[in-house]
Coordinates of C-alpha atoms and ligand atoms in Angstrom, one line a residue:
M1 CA 84.2 97.1 68.3
S2 CA 80.5 96.8 69.2
P3 CA 78.3 99.9 69.6
S4 CA 78.2 99.3 73.4
E5 CA 82.0 99.7 73.5
P6 CA 82.6 103.2 72.3
A7 CA 86.1 104.0 71.0
F8 CA 86.5 107.0 73.2
E9 CA 87.9 107.8 76.6
P10 CA 85.6 106.7 79.5
Y11 CA 86.2 109.9 81.4
R12 CA 86.2 113.7 80.9
I13 CA 89.1 116.1 81.6
K14 CA 89.3 118.5 84.5
A15 CA 93.0 119.6 84.4
V16 CA 95.2 120.0 81.4
E17 CA 98.9 120.4 80.7
P18 CA 100.4 122.0 77.5
L19 CA 102.4 119.7 75.1
G20 CA 106.0 120.5 74.3
F21 CA 105.9 121.8 70.7
T22 CA 109.3 122.2 69.0
T23 CA 110.7 122.7 65.5
R24 CA 112.8 120.1 63.8
A25 CA 115.8 122.4 64.1
E26 CA 115.2 122.6 67.8
R27 CA 114.9 118.9 68.2
E28 CA 118.2 118.4 66.3
A29 CA 119.9 120.7 68.8
V30 CA 118.2 119.1 71.8
L31 CA 119.3 115.6 70.6
R32 CA 122.9 116.7 70.0
E33 CA 122.9 118.2 73.5
A34 CA 121.5 115.0 75.0
G35 CA 124.1 112.8 73.3
W36 CA 121.4 111.1 71.2
N37 CA 120.0 109.6 74.4
L38 CA 116.3 110.2 74.9
F39 CA 116.5 109.8 78.7
R40 CA 118.6 113.0 78.7
V41 CA 116.0 115.0 76.7
P42 CA 114.2 117.6 78.8
A43 CA 110.5 116.6 79.0
D44 CA 109.2 120.0 77.8
K45 CA 111.0 119.3 74.5
V46 CA 108.8 116.3 74.0
L47 CA 105.4 116.5 72.2
I48 CA 104.0 113.0 73.0
D49 CA 106.0 111.1 75.7
L50 CA 105.8 107.4 75.3
L51 CA 109.0 106.7 77.1
T52 CA 107.3 104.8 79.9
D53 CA 103.9 104.2 81.6
S54 CA 105.6 104.4 85.0
G55 CA 104.4 107.2 87.2
T56 CA 103.1 109.1 84.1
S57 CA 99.4 108.3 84.4
A58 CA 96.6 110.7 85.2
M59 CA 95.0 110.4 88.7
S60 CA 91.3 110.7 89.0
A61 CA 89.4 113.3 91.0
E62 CA 88.8 110.7 93.7
M63 CA 92.6 110.1 93.9
W64 CA 93.3 113.8 94.2
A65 CA 90.7 114.1 96.9
A66 CA 92.3 111.2 98.7
L67 CA 95.6 113.1 98.8
M68 CA 93.9 115.7 101.0
R69 CA 92.7 112.9 103.4
G70 CA 96.3 111.7 103.8
D71 CA 97.3 111.3 107.4
E72 CA 101.0 112.3 107.8
S73 CA 101.5 110.7 111.3
Y74 CA 104.9 109.1 111.5
A75 CA 103.6 105.8 112.8
G76 CA 100.3 104.1 112.5
A77 CA 98.8 106.7 110.1
R78 CA 95.2 106.2 109.1
S79 CA 96.3 106.2 105.5
F80 CA 98.5 103.1 106.1
Y81 CA 95.5 101.2 107.4
A82 CA 93.5 102.3 104.3
L83 CA 96.3 100.9 102.0
E84 CA 96.6 97.7 104.2
R85 CA 92.8 97.1 103.8
A86 CA 92.9 97.7 100.0
V87 CA 95.9 95.3 99.5
R88 CA 94.5 92.6 101.8
S89 CA 91.1 92.7 100.2
L90 CA 92.7 92.4 96.8
T91 CA 95.4 89.8 97.5
G92 CA 94.3 88.0 100.7
L93 CA 97.9 88.4 101.9
R94 CA 98.6 89.1 105.6
H95 CA 101.6 91.4 105.9
V96 CA 101.5 94.7 103.9
L97 CA 104.7 96.7 103.6
P98 CA 104.5 100.0 101.7
A99 CA 107.5 100.8 99.5
H100 CA 108.4 103.9 97.5
Q101 CA 108.5 102.0 94.3
G102 CA 108.7 98.5 92.9
R103 CA 112.5 98.1 93.1
A104 CA 112.4 99.0 96.8
A105 CA 109.9 96.2 97.4
E106 CA 112.1 93.8 95.4
R107 CA 115.1 94.6 97.6
L108 CA 113.1 93.9 100.7
L109 CA 111.9 90.6 99.3
F110 CA 115.3 89.4 98.2
K111 CA 116.8 90.6 101.4
A112 CA 114.4 88.2 103.2
A113 CA 114.5 85.4 100.7
G114 CA 118.0 85.5 99.3
A115 CA 121.3 83.9 100.1
P116 CA 124.4 83.3 98.0
G117 CA 123.8 80.4 95.6
K118 CA 120.0 80.6 95.6
V119 CA 118.1 80.9 92.4
S120 CA 114.9 82.7 91.4
L121 CA 112.9 81.2 88.5
S122 CA 110.5 83.3 86.5
N123 CA 108.5 83.7 83.2
S124 CA 110.8 86.8 83.0
H125 CA 112.5 88.9 85.6
F126 CA 112.2 92.6 85.0
D127 CA 115.6 94.3 85.0
T128 CA 115.1 95.8 88.5
T129 CA 114.1 92.4 89.8
R130 CA 117.2 90.8 88.4
A131 CA 119.3 93.6 90.0
A132 CA 117.6 93.2 93.4
A133 CA 118.2 89.4 93.3
A134 CA 121.8 89.8 92.3
A135 CA 122.3 92.3 95.2
F136 CA 121.6 89.5 97.6
G137 CA 123.5 86.7 95.8
V138 CA 120.4 85.3 94.0
E139 CA 120.7 84.2 90.4
A140 CA 117.6 85.1 88.2
V141 CA 116.8 82.5 85.6
D142 CA 114.1 83.3 83.0
L143 CA 111.9 80.4 81.6
P144 CA 109.6 82.0 79.1
V145 CA 107.5 79.7 76.8
P146 CA 109.0 79.1 73.4
E147 CA 106.1 81.2 71.7
N148 CA 107.6 84.2 73.4
L149 CA 110.7 84.0 71.2
D150 CA 108.8 84.6 68.0
P151 CA 107.8 88.3 67.8
S152 CA 105.4 87.9 64.9
L153 CA 103.4 85.0 66.5
A154 CA 100.1 86.4 67.9
A155 CA 99.5 83.8 70.7
P156 CA 97.2 84.9 73.5
F157 CA 99.5 84.1 76.5
K158 CA 103.1 84.7 75.5
G159 CA 103.8 85.7 79.1
D160 CA 103.4 82.2 80.4
I161 CA 106.2 80.4 82.1
D162 CA 107.5 77.2 80.5
L163 CA 106.1 74.7 83.0
R164 CA 108.2 71.7 82.0
A165 CA 111.4 73.8 82.2
L166 CA 110.2 75.1 85.6
E167 CA 109.7 71.7 87.1
A168 CA 113.0 70.4 85.7
K169 CA 114.9 73.4 87.2
V170 CA 113.1 73.1 90.6
R171 CA 114.1 69.4 90.8
E172 CA 117.6 70.1 89.7
L173 CA 118.1 72.9 92.2
G174 CA 116.5 71.3 95.2
P175 CA 116.9 73.6 98.2
R176 CA 118.7 76.2 96.1
A177 CA 115.4 77.2 94.4
A178 CA 114.5 80.3 96.4
L179 CA 111.4 81.6 94.6
I180 CA 109.1 81.2 91.6
V181 CA 108.2 84.7 90.3
M182 CA 105.4 85.3 87.9
T183 CA 105.6 88.7 86.3
L184 CA 102.1 89.9 85.3
T185 CA 102.1 91.1 82.7
N186 CA 105.5 90.3 81.4
N187 CA 107.0 93.7 80.7
S188 CA 110.4 92.8 79.4
A189 CA 108.9 90.2 77.1
G190 CA 106.6 92.6 75.3
G191 CA 103.9 93.2 78.0
Q192 CA 102.4 89.8 77.4
P193 CA 100.0 88.3 79.9
A194 CA 100.2 84.9 81.6
S195 CA 97.1 82.7 81.7
M196 CA 95.2 81.6 84.8
A197 CA 95.8 78.0 83.8
N198 CA 99.6 78.6 83.7
L199 CA 99.5 80.4 87.0
R200 CA 97.6 77.5 88.6
A201 CA 100.0 75.0 87.2
A202 CA 103.0 77.0 88.4
R203 CA 101.3 77.0 91.8
E204 CA 101.1 73.2 91.7
V205 CA 104.9 73.1 91.2
S206 CA 105.4 75.6 93.9
R207 CA 103.3 73.6 96.4
H208 CA 104.7 70.2 95.4
Y209 CA 108.3 71.2 95.8
K210 CA 107.7 73.8 98.5
V211 CA 109.1 76.8 96.7
P212 CA 107.3 80.0 97.4
L213 CA 105.5 81.7 94.5
F214 CA 105.5 85.5 94.3
L215 CA 103.7 87.7 91.8
D216 CA 105.4 90.8 90.3
A217 CA 101.9 92.4 90.1
S218 CA 102.9 95.8 88.6
R219 CA 100.3 95.3 85.8
F220 CA 98.0 92.7 87.4
A221 CA 94.8 94.5 86.3
E222 CA 95.8 94.4 82.7
N223 CA 96.7 90.8 83.1
A224 CA 93.3 90.1 84.7
W225 CA 91.6 91.7 81.7
F226 CA 93.5 89.5 79.2
V227 CA 92.5 86.4 81.3
K228 CA 88.8 87.6 81.2
T229 CA 88.8 88.2 77.5
R230 CA 91.2 85.6 76.1
E231 CA 90.9 82.5 78.3
S232 CA 87.8 80.4 78.3
G233 CA 85.7 80.2 81.5
H234 CA 86.4 83.8 82.7
A235 CA 84.3 86.0 80.4
G236 CA 81.4 86.4 82.9
R237 CA 83.6 87.4 85.8
T238 CA 84.6 90.9 87.0
P239 CA 88.3 91.9 86.6
A240 CA 88.4 92.1 90.4
D241 CA 87.2 88.6 90.8
V242 CA 89.8 87.3 88.3
A243 CA 92.5 89.3 90.0
R244 CA 91.6 87.9 93.4
E245 CA 91.9 84.4 92.0
M246 CA 95.3 85.2 90.5
F247 CA 96.5 86.4 93.9
S248 CA 95.1 83.3 95.6
Y249 CA 97.9 81.2 94.0
C250 CA 100.7 83.1 95.5
D251 CA 102.6 83.3 98.8
G252 CA 103.4 86.9 98.3
A253 CA 103.3 89.7 95.7
W254 CA 104.9 93.1 95.1
M255 CA 103.8 96.0 92.9
S256 CA 105.3 99.0 91.3
A257 CA 102.0 101.0 91.8
K258 CA 103.4 103.6 89.3
K259 CA 102.0 101.3 86.6
D260 CA 98.4 99.9 86.9
A261 CA 97.5 101.9 90.1
F262 CA 98.0 105.3 88.4
V263 CA 100.1 106.9 91.2
S264 CA 103.2 109.0 90.5
I265 CA 105.2 107.1 93.1
G266 CA 104.5 104.1 95.3
G267 CA 104.5 100.4 95.7
F268 CA 104.2 97.6 98.2
L269 CA 105.3 94.2 99.2
A270 CA 102.7 91.8 100.6
L271 CA 103.3 88.3 102.0
N272 CA 102.2 85.7 104.4
D273 CA 105.4 84.3 105.8
D274 CA 105.9 85.9 109.3
A275 CA 109.7 85.4 109.4
W276 CA 110.3 86.9 106.0
A277 CA 108.0 89.8 106.8
A278 CA 109.9 90.4 110.0
K279 CA 113.2 90.4 108.1
A280 CA 111.8 92.7 105.4
K281 CA 110.5 95.2 108.0
E282 CA 113.8 95.2 109.8
E283 CA 115.6 96.0 106.5
M284 CA 112.9 98.6 105.6
I285 CA 113.7 100.7 108.7
G286 CA 117.2 101.2 107.3
T287 CA 116.2 102.0 103.7
E288 CA 112.5 103.0 103.4
G289 CA 111.4 104.2 106.8
F290 CA 109.0 103.0 109.5
P291 CA 107.0 100.0 108.3
T292 CA 103.7 102.0 108.2
Y293 CA 104.9 104.5 105.7
G294 CA 107.7 102.8 103.8
G295 CA 109.3 105.8 102.0
L296 CA 105.9 107.4 101.1
A297 CA 103.9 110.3 102.4
G298 CA 100.5 109.5 104.0
R299 CA 98.8 111.1 101.1
D300 CA 100.6 108.8 98.7
L301 CA 99.4 105.8 100.7
E302 CA 95.8 107.1 100.6
A303 CA 95.8 107.8 96.8
L304 CA 97.3 104.4 96.2
A305 CA 94.5 102.7 98.1
V306 CA 92.0 104.4 95.8
G307 CA 94.0 103.7 92.6
L308 CA 94.2 99.9 93.5
E309 CA 90.4 99.7 93.3
E310 CA 90.0 102.1 90.3
C311 CA 92.4 100.1 88.1
L312 CA 90.0 97.2 88.1
D313 CA 87.1 99.2 86.7
E314 CA 85.7 97.2 83.8
R315 CA 85.0 100.2 81.6
W316 CA 88.5 101.5 82.1
L317 CA 90.2 98.2 81.4
S318 CA 88.1 97.6 78.3
Y319 CA 89.0 101.0 76.9
R320 CA 92.7 100.7 77.9
I321 CA 93.3 97.4 76.2
A322 CA 91.2 98.4 73.1
S323 CA 93.0 101.7 72.8
V324 CA 96.5 100.1 72.8
E325 CA 95.2 97.6 70.3
R326 CA 93.9 100.5 68.0
F327 CA 97.3 102.2 68.3
A328 CA 98.9 98.9 67.2
A329 CA 96.5 98.5 64.3
L330 CA 97.5 101.9 62.9
L331 CA 101.2 100.9 63.0
R332 CA 100.5 97.5 61.5
R333 CA 98.4 99.0 58.7
A334 CA 101.4 101.4 57.9
G335 CA 103.6 98.3 57.6
V336 CA 105.6 98.9 60.8
P337 CA 106.8 95.6 62.1
I338 CA 105.5 95.2 65.7
V339 CA 105.8 92.5 68.3
E340 CA 102.5 90.5 68.2
P341 CA 100.2 90.7 69.9
P342 CA 100.5 94.2 71.4
G343 CA 101.0 94.2 75.1
G344 CA 98.6 95.8 77.6
H345 CA 100.7 98.9 78.3
A346 CA 102.7 99.3 75.1
V347 CA 103.3 98.5 71.5
F348 CA 106.8 97.2 70.8
V349 CA 108.3 98.0 67.3
D350 CA 110.8 95.4 66.0
A351 CA 113.7 97.7 65.1
G352 CA 115.9 94.8 64.1
R353 CA 113.3 93.9 61.4
L354 CA 112.6 97.4 60.3
L355 CA 116.3 98.6 60.0
K356 CA 117.8 95.5 58.4
H357 CA 120.7 97.5 57.0
L358 CA 122.0 98.1 60.6
S359 CA 123.9 95.5 62.5
V360 CA 123.5 95.1 66.2
D361 CA 126.7 97.2 66.7
S362 CA 124.9 100.2 65.1
R363 CA 122.2 100.0 67.8
P364 CA 119.1 99.8 65.7
A365 CA 116.7 100.2 68.6
L366 CA 118.4 103.4 69.9
A367 CA 118.8 104.7 66.4
L368 CA 115.1 104.2 65.6
A369 CA 113.9 105.8 68.8
A370 CA 116.2 108.9 68.2
E371 CA 114.8 109.2 64.6
I372 CA 111.2 109.0 65.8
Y373 CA 112.0 111.9 68.2
L374 CA 113.6 113.9 65.4
E375 CA 110.7 113.3 63.1
G376 CA 107.9 114.4 65.4
G377 CA 108.9 114.9 69.0
V378 CA 107.6 111.5 70.1
R379 CA 109.7 109.9 72.8
A380 CA 110.0 106.1 73.0
A381 CA 112.2 103.7 75.0
S382 CA 114.6 101.2 73.4
F383 CA 115.5 97.8 74.6
S384 CA 118.4 95.6 73.3
S385 CA 119.2 92.1 74.4
P386 CA 120.7 89.2 72.4
G387 CA 118.4 88.7 69.3
R388 CA 116.1 91.6 70.3
E389 CA 116.2 95.2 69.2
W390 CA 112.9 96.7 70.3
V391 CA 111.5 100.2 70.6
R392 CA 108.7 100.4 73.2
L393 CA 105.9 102.9 72.6
T394 CA 104.5 102.9 76.1
V395 CA 101.1 104.4 76.7
P396 CA 100.6 106.3 80.0
R397 CA 97.2 105.7 81.5
R398 CA 94.5 108.3 80.9
A399 CA 97.1 111.0 79.9
Y400 CA 96.8 111.0 76.1
S401 CA 93.8 110.9 73.9
E402 CA 93.1 108.7 70.9
S403 CA 94.1 111.5 68.6
H404 CA 97.5 111.9 70.3
L405 CA 98.1 108.2 69.7
A406 CA 97.0 108.5 66.1
H407 CA 99.5 111.3 65.6
A408 CA 102.3 109.3 67.3
A409 CA 101.5 106.4 65.0
A410 CA 101.7 108.7 61.9
V411 CA 105.2 109.9 63.1
V412 CA 106.5 106.3 63.5
A413 CA 105.0 105.4 60.2
A414 CA 106.8 108.3 58.5
V415 CA 110.1 107.1 59.9
A416 CA 109.4 103.5 58.9
A417 CA 108.6 104.5 55.3
R418 CA 112.2 105.8 55.0
G419 CA 113.7 103.2 57.3
A420 CA 116.6 102.4 55.0
S421 CA 118.0 106.0 55.5
V422 CA 118.1 105.8 59.3
R423 CA 121.7 106.0 60.4
G424 CA 123.1 103.9 63.2
L425 CA 124.5 105.2 66.5
R426 CA 127.7 104.4 68.1
A427 CA 128.5 104.6 71.8
F428 CA 130.7 107.5 72.8
D429 CA 130.7 107.4 76.5
V430 CA 128.8 104.6 78.4
P431 CA 129.1 104.9 82.2
A432 CA 129.4 101.5 83.9
G433 CA 126.2 100.1 85.5
A434 CA 123.7 102.6 84.1
G435 CA 124.6 102.5 80.4
R436 CA 121.2 102.7 78.8
L437 CA 120.1 105.6 80.9
L438 CA 123.1 107.8 81.0
A439 CA 125.1 106.9 77.8
T440 CA 126.3 109.5 75.3
L441 CA 126.1 108.4 71.6
E442 CA 126.7 109.9 68.2
P443 CA 125.5 109.1 64.7
E444 CA 127.7 106.8 62.6
V445 CA 129.4 108.5 59.7
A446 CA 128.1 107.2 56.3
A447 CA 130.6 104.7 54.8
Ligands
PLP1 C1 108.5 99.0 86.7 C2 108.6 97.6 87.0 C3 109.3 97.2 88.2 C4 110.1 98.2 89.0 O1 109.3 99.2 89.6 P1 109.9 100.6 89.9 O2 108.6 101.3 90.5 O3 110.2 101.2 88.5 O4 111.0 100.5 90.8 C5 109.3 95.9 88.5 N1 108.7 95.0 87.7 C6 108.0 95.3 86.6 C7 107.3 94.2 85.8 C8 107.9 96.6 86.2 O5 107.3 96.9 85.1

């Protein structure tokens, strides 16, 4: 950290909200009531909420001012044109379709691009992307680079797509290859960025085999910052310039604007293909509303247009990434096993490695997240997939200070120090389809 890069927030605070203080006894009661599922814990019983960075960020004074400028006309609202200008100038893409959040944009895209038997190829599909693909008969195949599979390896671009595997798959599939999707950054794989070189090479495959390339751009600004600071040849560029180059390699992009663009709700799909855009707009009328508002109020469109520019501010991005890195360093120093390197939006704790005494059936990630809540009212998200038991400590943008994060790290460290005593959880009632979000669990009885 150089003296020109201060370790403090590059903004001051105009509106504040109280935190949810509770006693340990209260948290025990809350957790029992919630079936040991943190998604069912009322937010005012949470001290520091690191469940997600989605829609939980703080808007700026400029964004709040933009809300008042919102034009609520049903069709052709001024606020739509403001968003359209912002998205076009960032992405260079022709058609701009607002959507109420990322998954709505994904459904519009797969409605246009999908057909039974088609396949989408990606560095990693986020779970909503996979669900949207499946809804239109498209199989989602993940092709992460091998580095991605080693959580302790601190490689700079673990969000890259495996280019050799991509080309082999595209050849094998022929006309069944519907899309190449680059998720920037790669949320389900630890928030890891993809490099510009990887994106450019994926573009070559896309061009050569005529398979459209789309960006899941929910965290494009953080990805641009990683390219600027980790990849040679980009250091002197602005994040906006890097981001525009990233978008120049795609045929379309969508965004859950609830991530990098700071808004509480919102997203968009942008694309060049006229036929796909027409199809998506037709679908949109049935699900999201008229194509100039797409499930959003005019004020939401207006604030999003401002957020899209703000998120590329160099001072902000420099602070953001450094702050998540400092949070990770506190955990690392306390001996907490984390996925290396930390992502742009979150630090992932390797619960499998920390709670070696628990088998996968004892749900180590869920058990660790519950224990962190009990210890200090910190709420985290847990992710389980074959070989992976991760707890994600996700950092909302501009909402918490460095001292909040230091406290959260101390809470996690305290749990880690007595990791061997953490009891597993067993599923009690898991509704089909939405298990992780709505499940009821209970602690395992000591053998
Ligand atoms: C959050 C997210 C989505 C889905 O967006 P929603 O706004 O939650 O519907 C899609 N892709 C990525 C990478 C995300 O992080």
